[in-house]
PDB file of C-alpha atoms in Angstrom:
ATOM      1  CA  UNK A   1     186.799 236.575 222.263  1.00 52.00           C
ATOM      2  CA  UNK A   2     188.780 238.458 224.946  1.00 43.00           C
ATOM      3  CA  UNK A   3     190.418 235.829 227.748  1.00 46.00           C
ATOM      4  CA  UNK A   4     189.623 236.192 231.113  1.00 42.00           C
ATOM      5  CA  UNK A   5     192.647 237.152 233.046  1.00 37.00           C
ATOM      6  CA  UNK A   6     196.199 217.953 192.028  1.00 39.00           C
ATOM      7  CA  UNK A   7     198.694 218.757 189.327  1.00 38.00           C
ATOM      8  CA  UNK A   8     197.278 216.021 187.171  1.00 37.00           C
ATOM      9  CA  UNK A   9     195.876 217.872 183.451  1.00 39.00           C
ATOM     10  CA  UNK A  10     193.052 215.861 182.003  1.00 42.00           C
ATOM     11  CA  UNK A  11     191.179 216.744 178.813  1.00 40.00           C
ATOM     12  CA  UNK A  12     187.790 218.464 180.080  1.00 37.00           C
ATOM     13  CA  UNK A  13     186.370 216.291 177.169  1.00 45.00           C
ATOM     14  CA  UNK A  14     187.571 212.874 178.440  1.00 44.00           C
ATOM     15  CA  UNK A  15     186.175 212.514 182.298  1.00 45.00           C
ATOM     16  CA  UNK A  16     185.233 209.163 183.296  1.00 41.00           C
ATOM     17  CA  UNK A  17     182.044 210.444 185.121  1.00 45.00           C
ATOM     18  CA  UNK A  18     178.277 210.789 184.828  1.00 42.00           C
ATOM     19  CA  UNK A  19     178.645 214.415 182.950  1.00 47.00           C
ATOM     20  CA  UNK A  20     181.355 212.753 180.223  1.00 51.00           C
ATOM     21  CA  UNK A  21     178.344 213.601 177.713  1.00 55.00           C
ATOM     22  CA  UNK A  22     177.711 217.160 178.726  1.00 57.00           C
ATOM     23  CA  UNK A  23     181.825 217.669 178.759  1.00 52.00           C
ATOM     24  CA  UNK A  24     181.659 216.593 175.043  1.00 56.00           C
ATOM     25  CA  UNK A  25     178.990 218.843 174.099  1.00 58.00           C
ATOM     26  CA  UNK A  26     180.269 221.878 176.309  1.00 59.00           C
ATOM     27  CA  UNK A  27     183.573 221.179 174.232  1.00 58.00           C
ATOM     28  CA  UNK A  28     182.066 221.328 171.091  1.00 55.00           C
ATOM     29  CA  UNK A  29     180.798 224.617 171.759  1.00 60.00           C
ATOM     30  CA  UNK A  30     184.084 226.302 172.381  1.00 61.00           C
ATOM     31  CA  UNK A  31     186.115 223.918 170.093  1.00 50.00           C
ATOM     32  CA  UNK A  32     189.409 225.671 168.806  1.00 45.00           C
ATOM     33  CA  UNK A  33     189.699 228.042 171.352  1.00 44.00           C
ATOM     34  CA  UNK A  34     193.150 228.441 173.729  1.00 41.00           C
ATOM     35  CA  UNK A  35     193.600 225.469 176.495  1.00 41.00           C
ATOM     36  CA  UNK A  36     194.456 227.091 180.448  1.00 38.00           C
ATOM     37  CA  UNK A  37     198.027 226.733 179.836  1.00 39.00           C
ATOM     38  CA  UNK A  38     200.806 228.193 181.979  1.00 43.00           C
ATOM     39  CA  UNK A  39     202.030 231.176 180.623  1.00 42.00           C
ATOM     40  CA  UNK A  40     198.715 232.448 179.510  1.00 54.00           C
ATOM     41  CA  UNK A  41     197.500 235.899 180.782  1.00 90.00           C
ATOM     42  CA  UNK A  42     194.481 235.519 183.035  1.00 95.00           C
ATOM     43  CA  UNK A  43     191.962 236.407 180.876  1.00 97.00           C
ATOM     44  CA  UNK A  44     192.842 234.090 178.469  1.00 96.00           C
ATOM     45  CA  UNK A  45     192.770 232.027 181.239  1.00 97.00           C
ATOM     46  CA  UNK A  46     189.327 233.090 182.046  1.00 98.00           C
ATOM     47  CA  UNK A  47     187.841 232.664 178.425  1.00 97.00           C
ATOM     48  CA  UNK A  48     189.875 229.119 177.534  1.00 96.00           C
ATOM     49  CA  UNK A  49     188.112 226.617 176.390  1.00 96.00           C
ATOM     50  CA  UNK A  50     188.531 224.348 179.535  1.00 97.00           C
ATOM     51  CA  UNK A  51     187.753 226.937 181.918  1.00 98.00           C
ATOM     52  CA  UNK A  52     184.525 227.924 180.176  1.00 97.00           C
ATOM     53  CA  UNK A  53     183.553 224.142 179.770  1.00 97.00           C
ATOM     54  CA  UNK A  54     183.999 224.129 183.458  1.00 98.00           C
ATOM     55  CA  UNK A  55     182.204 226.794 184.454  1.00 98.00           C
ATOM     56  CA  UNK A  56     179.397 225.966 182.004  1.00 98.00           C
ATOM     57  CA  UNK A  57     178.806 222.794 183.947  1.00 97.00           C
ATOM     58  CA  UNK A  58     178.612 224.221 187.431  1.00 97.00           C
ATOM     59  CA  UNK A  59     176.220 226.704 186.216  1.00 97.00           C
ATOM     60  CA  UNK A  60     174.277 223.721 184.775  1.00 97.00           C
ATOM     61  CA  UNK A  61     174.594 221.670 188.192  1.00 96.00           C
ATOM     62  CA  UNK A  62     173.456 224.869 190.089  1.00 94.00           C
ATOM     63  CA  UNK A  63     170.118 225.483 188.101  1.00 94.00           C
ATOM     64  CA  UNK A  64     168.743 228.297 189.549  1.00 92.00           C
ATOM     65  CA  UNK A  65     166.167 230.625 188.097  1.00 94.00           C
ATOM     66  CA  UNK A  66     166.216 232.590 184.717  1.00 96.00           C
ATOM     67  CA  UNK A  67     167.715 236.208 184.710  1.00 96.00           C
ATOM     68  CA  UNK A  68     165.828 238.813 183.158  1.00 97.00           C
ATOM     69  CA  UNK A  69     166.253 237.773 179.631  1.00 96.00           C
ATOM     70  CA  UNK A  70     164.203 234.030 180.596  1.00 96.00           C
ATOM     71  CA  UNK A  71     166.755 232.003 179.407  1.00 97.00           C
ATOM     72  CA  UNK A  72     167.249 228.918 181.573  1.00 97.00           C
ATOM     73  CA  UNK A  73     170.102 226.678 182.304  1.00 96.00           C
ATOM     74  CA  UNK A  74     169.030 224.114 179.834  1.00 95.00           C
ATOM     75  CA  UNK A  75     168.719 226.576 177.298  1.00 97.00           C
ATOM     76  CA  UNK A  76     172.384 227.781 177.522  1.00 97.00           C
ATOM     77  CA  UNK A  77     174.645 224.820 175.665  1.00 97.00           C
ATOM     78  CA  UNK A  78     172.295 225.402 172.300  1.00 97.00           C
ATOM     79  CA  UNK A  79     172.635 229.584 173.118  1.00 97.00           C
ATOM     80  CA  UNK A  80     176.351 228.863 173.283  1.00 97.00           C
ATOM     81  CA  UNK A  81     176.437 226.629 169.825  1.00 96.00           C
ATOM     82  CA  UNK A  82     175.261 229.425 167.903  1.00 97.00           C
ATOM     83  CA  UNK A  83     176.658 232.869 169.935  1.00 97.00           C
ATOM     84  CA  UNK A  84     180.107 231.163 170.967  1.00 95.00           C
ATOM     85  CA  UNK A  85     182.188 233.330 168.503  1.00 96.00           C
ATOM     86  CA  UNK A  86     180.148 236.540 168.941  1.00 97.00           C
ATOM     87  CA  UNK A  87     180.403 236.396 172.724  1.00 97.00           C
ATOM     88  CA  UNK A  88     184.225 235.410 172.918  1.00 97.00           C
ATOM     89  CA  UNK A  89     184.954 238.138 170.446  1.00 97.00           C
ATOM     90  CA  UNK A  90     182.916 240.644 172.709  1.00 97.00           C
ATOM     91  CA  UNK A  91     185.027 239.683 175.797  1.00 97.00           C
ATOM     92  CA  UNK A  92     188.194 239.905 173.887  1.00 96.00           C
ATOM     93  CA  UNK A  93     187.373 243.261 172.728  1.00 96.00           C
ATOM     94  CA  UNK A  94     186.041 244.439 175.739  1.00 95.00           C
ATOM     95  CA  UNK A  95     182.371 245.386 174.274  1.00 96.00           C
ATOM     96  CA  UNK A  96     180.530 242.325 176.467  1.00 97.00           C
ATOM     97  CA  UNK A  97     177.994 244.211 178.336  1.00 96.00           C
ATOM     98  CA  UNK A  98     176.330 241.638 181.647  1.00 97.00           C
ATOM     99  CA  UNK A  99     172.948 242.493 181.703  1.00 97.00           C
ATOM    100  CA  UNK A 100     171.228 243.691 184.878  1.00 97.00           C
ATOM    101  CA  UNK A 101     170.384 241.380 187.953  1.00 96.00           C
ATOM    102  CA  UNK A 102     166.957 239.859 188.810  1.00 96.00           C
ATOM    103  CA  UNK A 103     165.749 241.812 192.015  1.00 93.00           C
ATOM    104  CA  UNK A 104     164.256 239.116 194.088  1.00 91.00           C
ATOM    105  CA  UNK A 105     163.181 238.942 197.557  1.00 85.00           C
ATOM    106  CA  UNK A 106     163.663 235.909 200.022  1.00 82.00           C
ATOM    107  CA  UNK A 107     162.076 235.989 203.282  1.00 79.00           C
ATOM    108  CA  UNK A 108     164.395 235.736 206.555  1.00 73.00           C
ATOM    109  CA  UNK A 109     163.325 233.940 209.191  1.00 72.00           C
ATOM    110  CA  UNK A 110     163.620 237.113 211.256  1.00 69.00           C
ATOM    111  CA  UNK A 111     160.764 238.541 209.332  1.00 66.00           C
ATOM    112  CA  UNK A 112     162.337 240.755 207.073  1.00 75.00           C
ATOM    113  CA  UNK A 113     163.654 240.059 203.617  1.00 78.00           C
ATOM    114  CA  UNK A 114     167.242 239.083 202.087  1.00 80.00           C
ATOM    115  CA  UNK A 115     167.495 240.817 198.387  1.00 83.00           C
ATOM    116  CA  UNK A 116     169.056 238.448 195.910  1.00 88.00           C
ATOM    117  CA  UNK A 117     170.420 239.921 192.410  1.00 93.00           C
ATOM    118  CA  UNK A 118     170.005 236.903 189.841  1.00 95.00           C
ATOM    119  CA  UNK A 119     172.044 237.428 186.885  1.00 97.00           C
ATOM    120  CA  UNK A 120     171.449 235.750 183.255  1.00 97.00           C
ATOM    121  CA  UNK A 121     172.429 232.560 182.701  1.00 97.00           C
ATOM    122  CA  UNK A 122     175.364 233.516 180.594  1.00 98.00           C
ATOM    123  CA  UNK A 123     176.520 236.130 182.979  1.00 98.00           C
ATOM    124  CA  UNK A 124     176.535 233.475 185.466  1.00 97.00           C
ATOM    125  CA  UNK A 125     178.492 231.261 183.286  1.00 98.00           C
ATOM    126  CA  UNK A 126     181.340 234.143 182.919  1.00 98.00           C
ATOM    127  CA  UNK A 127     181.169 235.149 186.473  1.00 97.00           C
ATOM    128  CA  UNK A 128     181.873 231.552 187.352  1.00 98.00           C
ATOM    129  CA  UNK A 129     184.433 231.601 184.738  1.00 98.00           C
ATOM    130  CA  UNK A 130     186.217 234.688 186.418  1.00 98.00           C
ATOM    131  CA  UNK A 131     185.649 232.713 189.898  1.00 97.00           C
ATOM    132  CA  UNK A 132     187.803 229.798 189.123  1.00 97.00           C
ATOM    133  CA  UNK A 133     190.739 231.650 187.914  1.00 97.00           C
ATOM    134  CA  UNK A 134     191.011 234.753 190.967  1.00 97.00           C
ATOM    135  CA  UNK A 135     189.767 232.221 193.130  1.00 96.00           C
ATOM    136  CA  UNK A 136     193.173 230.262 193.679  1.00 95.00           C
ATOM    137  CA  UNK A 137     195.214 233.900 193.622  1.00 95.00           C
ATOM    138  CA  UNK A 138     193.401 235.165 196.407  1.00 96.00           C
ATOM    139  CA  UNK A 139     192.438 231.832 198.502  1.00 94.00           C
ATOM    140  CA  UNK A 140     196.195 231.590 199.736  1.00 89.00           C
ATOM    141  CA  UNK A 141     195.855 235.099 201.315  1.00 92.00           C
ATOM    142  CA  UNK A 142     192.677 234.707 203.062  1.00 95.00           C
ATOM    143  CA  UNK A 143     192.575 234.404 207.112  1.00 92.00           C
ATOM    144  CA  UNK A 144     192.592 231.272 208.478  1.00 92.00           C
ATOM    145  CA  UNK A 145     189.898 232.708 210.665  1.00 91.00           C
ATOM    146  CA  UNK A 146     187.547 233.235 207.730  1.00 93.00           C
ATOM    147  CA  UNK A 147     184.756 230.135 206.824  1.00 92.00           C
ATOM    148  CA  UNK A 148     182.603 231.452 204.656  1.00 89.00           C
ATOM    149  CA  UNK A 149     182.432 231.483 200.845  1.00 89.00           C
ATOM    150  CA  UNK A 150     185.482 229.354 200.785  1.00 91.00           C
ATOM    151  CA  UNK A 151     186.088 225.946 199.378  1.00 90.00           C
ATOM    152  CA  UNK A 152     186.421 223.198 202.000  1.00 91.00           C
ATOM    153  CA  UNK A 153     185.562 225.211 204.714  1.00 91.00           C
ATOM    154  CA  UNK A 154     181.721 224.748 206.519  1.00 90.00           C
ATOM    155  CA  UNK A 155     179.853 226.723 209.353  1.00 90.00           C
ATOM    156  CA  UNK A 156     180.498 223.420 210.869  1.00 93.00           C
ATOM    157  CA  UNK A 157     184.003 224.105 211.156  1.00 94.00           C
ATOM    158  CA  UNK A 158     183.559 228.078 211.888  1.00 92.00           C
ATOM    159  CA  UNK A 159     181.780 226.457 215.092  1.00 92.00           C
ATOM    160  CA  UNK A 160     184.734 223.829 215.768  1.00 94.00           C
ATOM    161  CA  UNK A 161     187.146 227.049 216.015  1.00 93.00           C
ATOM    162  CA  UNK A 162     185.164 229.460 218.476  1.00 91.00           C
ATOM    163  CA  UNK A 163     184.525 226.068 220.434  1.00 92.00           C
ATOM    164  CA  UNK A 164     188.465 225.508 220.484  1.00 93.00           C
ATOM    165  CA  UNK A 165     188.936 229.323 221.433  1.00 92.00           C
ATOM    166  CA  UNK A 166     186.299 228.763 224.280  1.00 90.00           C
ATOM    167  CA  UNK A 167     188.351 225.855 225.403  1.00 92.00           C
ATOM    168  CA  UNK A 168     191.546 227.858 225.489  1.00 92.00           C
ATOM    169  CA  UNK A 169     190.033 230.189 228.040  1.00 91.00           C
ATOM    170  CA  UNK A 170     188.282 232.925 225.868  1.00 88.00           C
ATOM    171  CA  UNK A 171     184.949 233.397 227.409  1.00 83.00           C
ATOM    172  CA  UNK A 172     183.827 236.854 226.475  1.00 87.00           C
ATOM    173  CA  UNK A 173     182.255 237.318 222.592  1.00 86.00           C
ATOM    174  CA  UNK A 174     181.164 240.106 220.669  1.00 87.00           C
ATOM    175  CA  UNK A 175     178.697 239.015 217.989  1.00 87.00           C
ATOM    176  CA  UNK A 176     178.612 241.513 214.806  1.00 85.00           C
ATOM    177  CA  UNK A 177     176.663 241.180 211.643  1.00 85.00           C
ATOM    178  CA  UNK A 178     177.437 243.902 208.901  1.00 83.00           C
ATOM    179  CA  UNK A 179     173.627 244.785 207.931  1.00 81.00           C
ATOM    180  CA  UNK A 180     173.241 245.019 204.034  1.00 82.00           C
ATOM    181  CA  UNK A 181     176.928 244.496 203.569  1.00 86.00           C
ATOM    182  CA  UNK A 182     176.788 243.327 199.911  1.00 87.00           C
ATOM    183  CA  UNK A 183     174.644 246.071 198.833  1.00 87.00           C
ATOM    184  CA  UNK A 184     176.686 248.464 200.066  1.00 90.00           C
ATOM    185  CA  UNK A 185     180.256 247.001 199.243  1.00 93.00           C
ATOM    186  CA  UNK A 186     182.395 250.904 197.739  1.00 95.00           C
ATOM    187  CA  UNK A 187     183.147 249.363 194.092  1.00 97.00           C
ATOM    188  CA  UNK A 188     186.324 251.697 193.749  1.00 97.00           C
ATOM    189  CA  UNK A 189     187.702 250.114 197.345  1.00 96.00           C
ATOM    190  CA  UNK A 190     187.130 246.618 196.210  1.00 97.00           C
ATOM    191  CA  UNK A 191     188.679 246.999 192.905  1.00 97.00           C
ATOM    192  CA  UNK A 192     191.542 248.293 194.812  1.00 96.00           C
ATOM    193  CA  UNK A 193     191.745 245.538 196.872  1.00 96.00           C
ATOM    194  CA  UNK A 194     191.654 243.477 193.494  1.00 97.00           C
ATOM    195  CA  UNK A 195     194.652 245.310 191.956  1.00 96.00           C
ATOM    196  CA  UNK A 196     197.302 244.093 194.439  1.00 94.00           C
ATOM    197  CA  UNK A 197     197.025 240.685 193.435  1.00 94.00           C
ATOM    198  CA  UNK A 198     195.853 241.168 189.390  1.00 95.00           C
ATOM    199  CA  UNK A 199     197.080 243.455 186.960  1.00 93.00           C
ATOM    200  CA  UNK A 200     195.182 242.555 183.991  1.00 95.00           C
ATOM    201  CA  UNK A 201     192.960 245.352 182.444  1.00 95.00           C
ATOM    202  CA  UNK A 202     190.731 242.893 180.532  1.00 96.00           C
ATOM    203  CA  UNK A 203     189.788 241.031 184.072  1.00 97.00           C
ATOM    204  CA  UNK A 204     189.716 244.277 185.629  1.00 97.00           C
ATOM    205  CA  UNK A 205     187.854 246.063 183.414  1.00 97.00           C
ATOM    206  CA  UNK A 206     185.640 242.724 183.089  1.00 97.00           C
ATOM    207  CA  UNK A 207     184.821 243.322 186.919  1.00 97.00           C
ATOM    208  CA  UNK A 208     184.143 246.418 186.781  1.00 97.00           C
ATOM    209  CA  UNK A 209     181.283 246.102 184.474  1.00 97.00           C
ATOM    210  CA  UNK A 210     179.831 243.887 186.547  1.00 97.00           C
ATOM    211  CA  UNK A 211     179.551 245.556 189.437  1.00 96.00           C
ATOM    212  CA  UNK A 212     178.269 248.470 187.331  1.00 96.00           C
ATOM    213  CA  UNK A 213     175.406 246.045 185.420  1.00 96.00           C
ATOM    214  CA  UNK A 214     172.929 247.818 187.334  1.00 95.00           C
ATOM    215  CA  UNK A 215     169.255 246.067 189.071  1.00 95.00           C
ATOM    216  CA  UNK A 216     165.821 245.395 187.615  1.00 95.00           C
ATOM    217  CA  UNK A 217     163.574 245.384 189.932  1.00 93.00           C
ATOM    218  CA  UNK A 218     159.852 244.966 189.455  1.00 90.00           C
ATOM    219  CA  UNK A 219     160.296 245.932 186.105  1.00 91.00           C
ATOM    220  CA  UNK A 220     162.487 249.043 186.734  1.00 94.00           C
ATOM    221  CA  UNK A 221     165.984 249.620 186.172  1.00 95.00           C
ATOM    222  CA  UNK A 222     168.424 250.638 188.844  1.00 93.00           C
ATOM    223  CA  UNK A 223     171.992 251.878 188.343  1.00 93.00           C
ATOM    224  CA  UNK A 224     174.588 249.932 190.695  1.00 92.00           C
ATOM    225  CA  UNK A 225     177.229 252.779 192.276  1.00 93.00           C
ATOM    226  CA  UNK A 226     177.691 250.205 195.238  1.00 93.00           C
ATOM    227  CA  UNK A 227     177.630 246.883 196.433  1.00 91.00           C
ATOM    228  CA  UNK A 228     177.795 243.584 194.715  1.00 90.00           C
ATOM    229  CA  UNK A 229     174.552 241.547 194.105  1.00 81.00           C
ATOM    230  CA  UNK A 230     174.469 238.460 196.595  1.00 84.00           C
ATOM    231  CA  UNK A 231     173.224 235.809 194.381  1.00 88.00           C
ATOM    232  CA  UNK A 232     175.777 236.252 191.514  1.00 91.00           C
ATOM    233  CA  UNK A 233     178.453 233.469 191.497  1.00 94.00           C
ATOM    234  CA  UNK A 234     181.078 235.916 191.771  1.00 95.00           C
ATOM    235  CA  UNK A 235     180.011 237.792 194.399  1.00 93.00           C
ATOM    236  CA  UNK A 236     181.148 235.319 197.362  1.00 93.00           C
ATOM    237  CA  UNK A 237     185.085 235.859 196.105  1.00 96.00           C
ATOM    238  CA  UNK A 238     184.562 239.577 196.316  1.00 95.00           C
ATOM    239  CA  UNK A 239     182.894 239.820 199.481  1.00 93.00           C
ATOM    240  CA  UNK A 240     186.046 237.688 200.865  1.00 94.00           C
ATOM    241  CA  UNK A 241     188.518 240.120 199.144  1.00 96.00           C
ATOM    242  CA  UNK A 242     186.668 243.064 200.447  1.00 95.00           C
ATOM    243  CA  UNK A 243     186.231 241.709 204.170  1.00 93.00           C
ATOM    244  CA  UNK A 244     189.958 240.324 204.167  1.00 94.00           C
ATOM    245  CA  UNK A 245     191.086 244.040 205.134  1.00 92.00           C
ATOM    246  CA  UNK A 246     188.878 243.936 208.261  1.00 91.00           C
ATOM    247  CA  UNK A 247     190.344 240.474 208.514  1.00 93.00           C
ATOM    248  CA  UNK A 248     193.678 241.591 208.876  1.00 94.00           C
ATOM    249  CA  UNK A 249     192.849 244.620 211.135  1.00 93.00           C
ATOM    250  CA  UNK A 250     191.568 241.949 213.912  1.00 91.00           C
ATOM    251  CA  UNK A 251     194.371 239.979 213.658  1.00 92.00           C
ATOM    252  CA  UNK A 252     197.052 242.901 213.737  1.00 93.00           C
ATOM    253  CA  UNK A 253     195.366 244.340 216.834  1.00 92.00           C
ATOM    254  CA  UNK A 254     195.391 240.667 218.269  1.00 89.00           C
ATOM    255  CA  UNK A 255     192.009 239.690 218.640  1.00 89.00           C
ATOM    256  CA  UNK A 256     190.750 235.987 218.210  1.00 91.00           C
ATOM    257  CA  UNK A 257     187.896 235.573 216.074  1.00 91.00           C
ATOM    258  CA  UNK A 258     185.818 233.630 214.076  1.00 91.00           C
ATOM    259  CA  UNK A 259     183.976 235.064 210.663  1.00 90.00           C
ATOM    260  CA  UNK A 260     181.352 233.213 208.444  1.00 85.00           C
ATOM    261  CA  UNK A 261     180.403 235.238 205.435  1.00 76.00           C
ATOM    262  CA  UNK A 262     179.614 238.839 207.249  1.00 69.00           C
ATOM    263  CA  UNK A 263     179.174 237.620 210.245  1.00 68.00           C
ATOM    264  CA  UNK A 264     181.966 238.255 212.934  1.00 69.00           C
ATOM    265  CA  UNK A 265     182.734 236.696 216.281  1.00 78.00           C
ATOM    266  CA  UNK A 266     185.253 238.335 218.345  1.00 74.00           C
TER     267      UNK A 266
END
């Protein structure tokens, strides 16, 4: 727009809410794993019992379709009970290989389609676990003009901010929509931006493996040498990390703007 002249620690097995029983079952699946405590490196925080329990619950709350392996969200807990040791060992040794995302197309009001990538429920849980640890690290750095895919922020808040700029006298608007943004993110640049705040090699390697895990579209595998498929639990955070550099550029140039996801009003 241009102007016309809680730090309370609690056991995940003792939550007093309707999810108490589900928490207890999830805790039993990861019983004996290290709790998330200060001083533990980022990777250990990600795979800690408490963080994985929380990630599991979020995946179950979200429900959603199965990925390429056909496993549904309600089959995740039995799988974890039987395979938790193998899964944690693979993650710690760097041998875990994320499965390709399942390509689906959703019709948009403009008669075009939005391409989504559905990870398996196991990969959704791991991505969610990564997101829960990394989001607080990056959140404090993000622009106040960014509203998409951020906790306690919404499209309604973006509208209120735009209205405030209008009332300040900014009348001319440039609307920018980044076409196929999620499918065109440069992996090397994204990793460079992540490495500015994260130096844990295990975490960085795991994120990179998710970026290059590939796409299964109508039974055919396609390599993913760019992009972060829209539909994954980690993709919203990664998109904001990438676009944060754009936000800083606009701010340094003195622009007033509102960004919601990959839509920008200047």
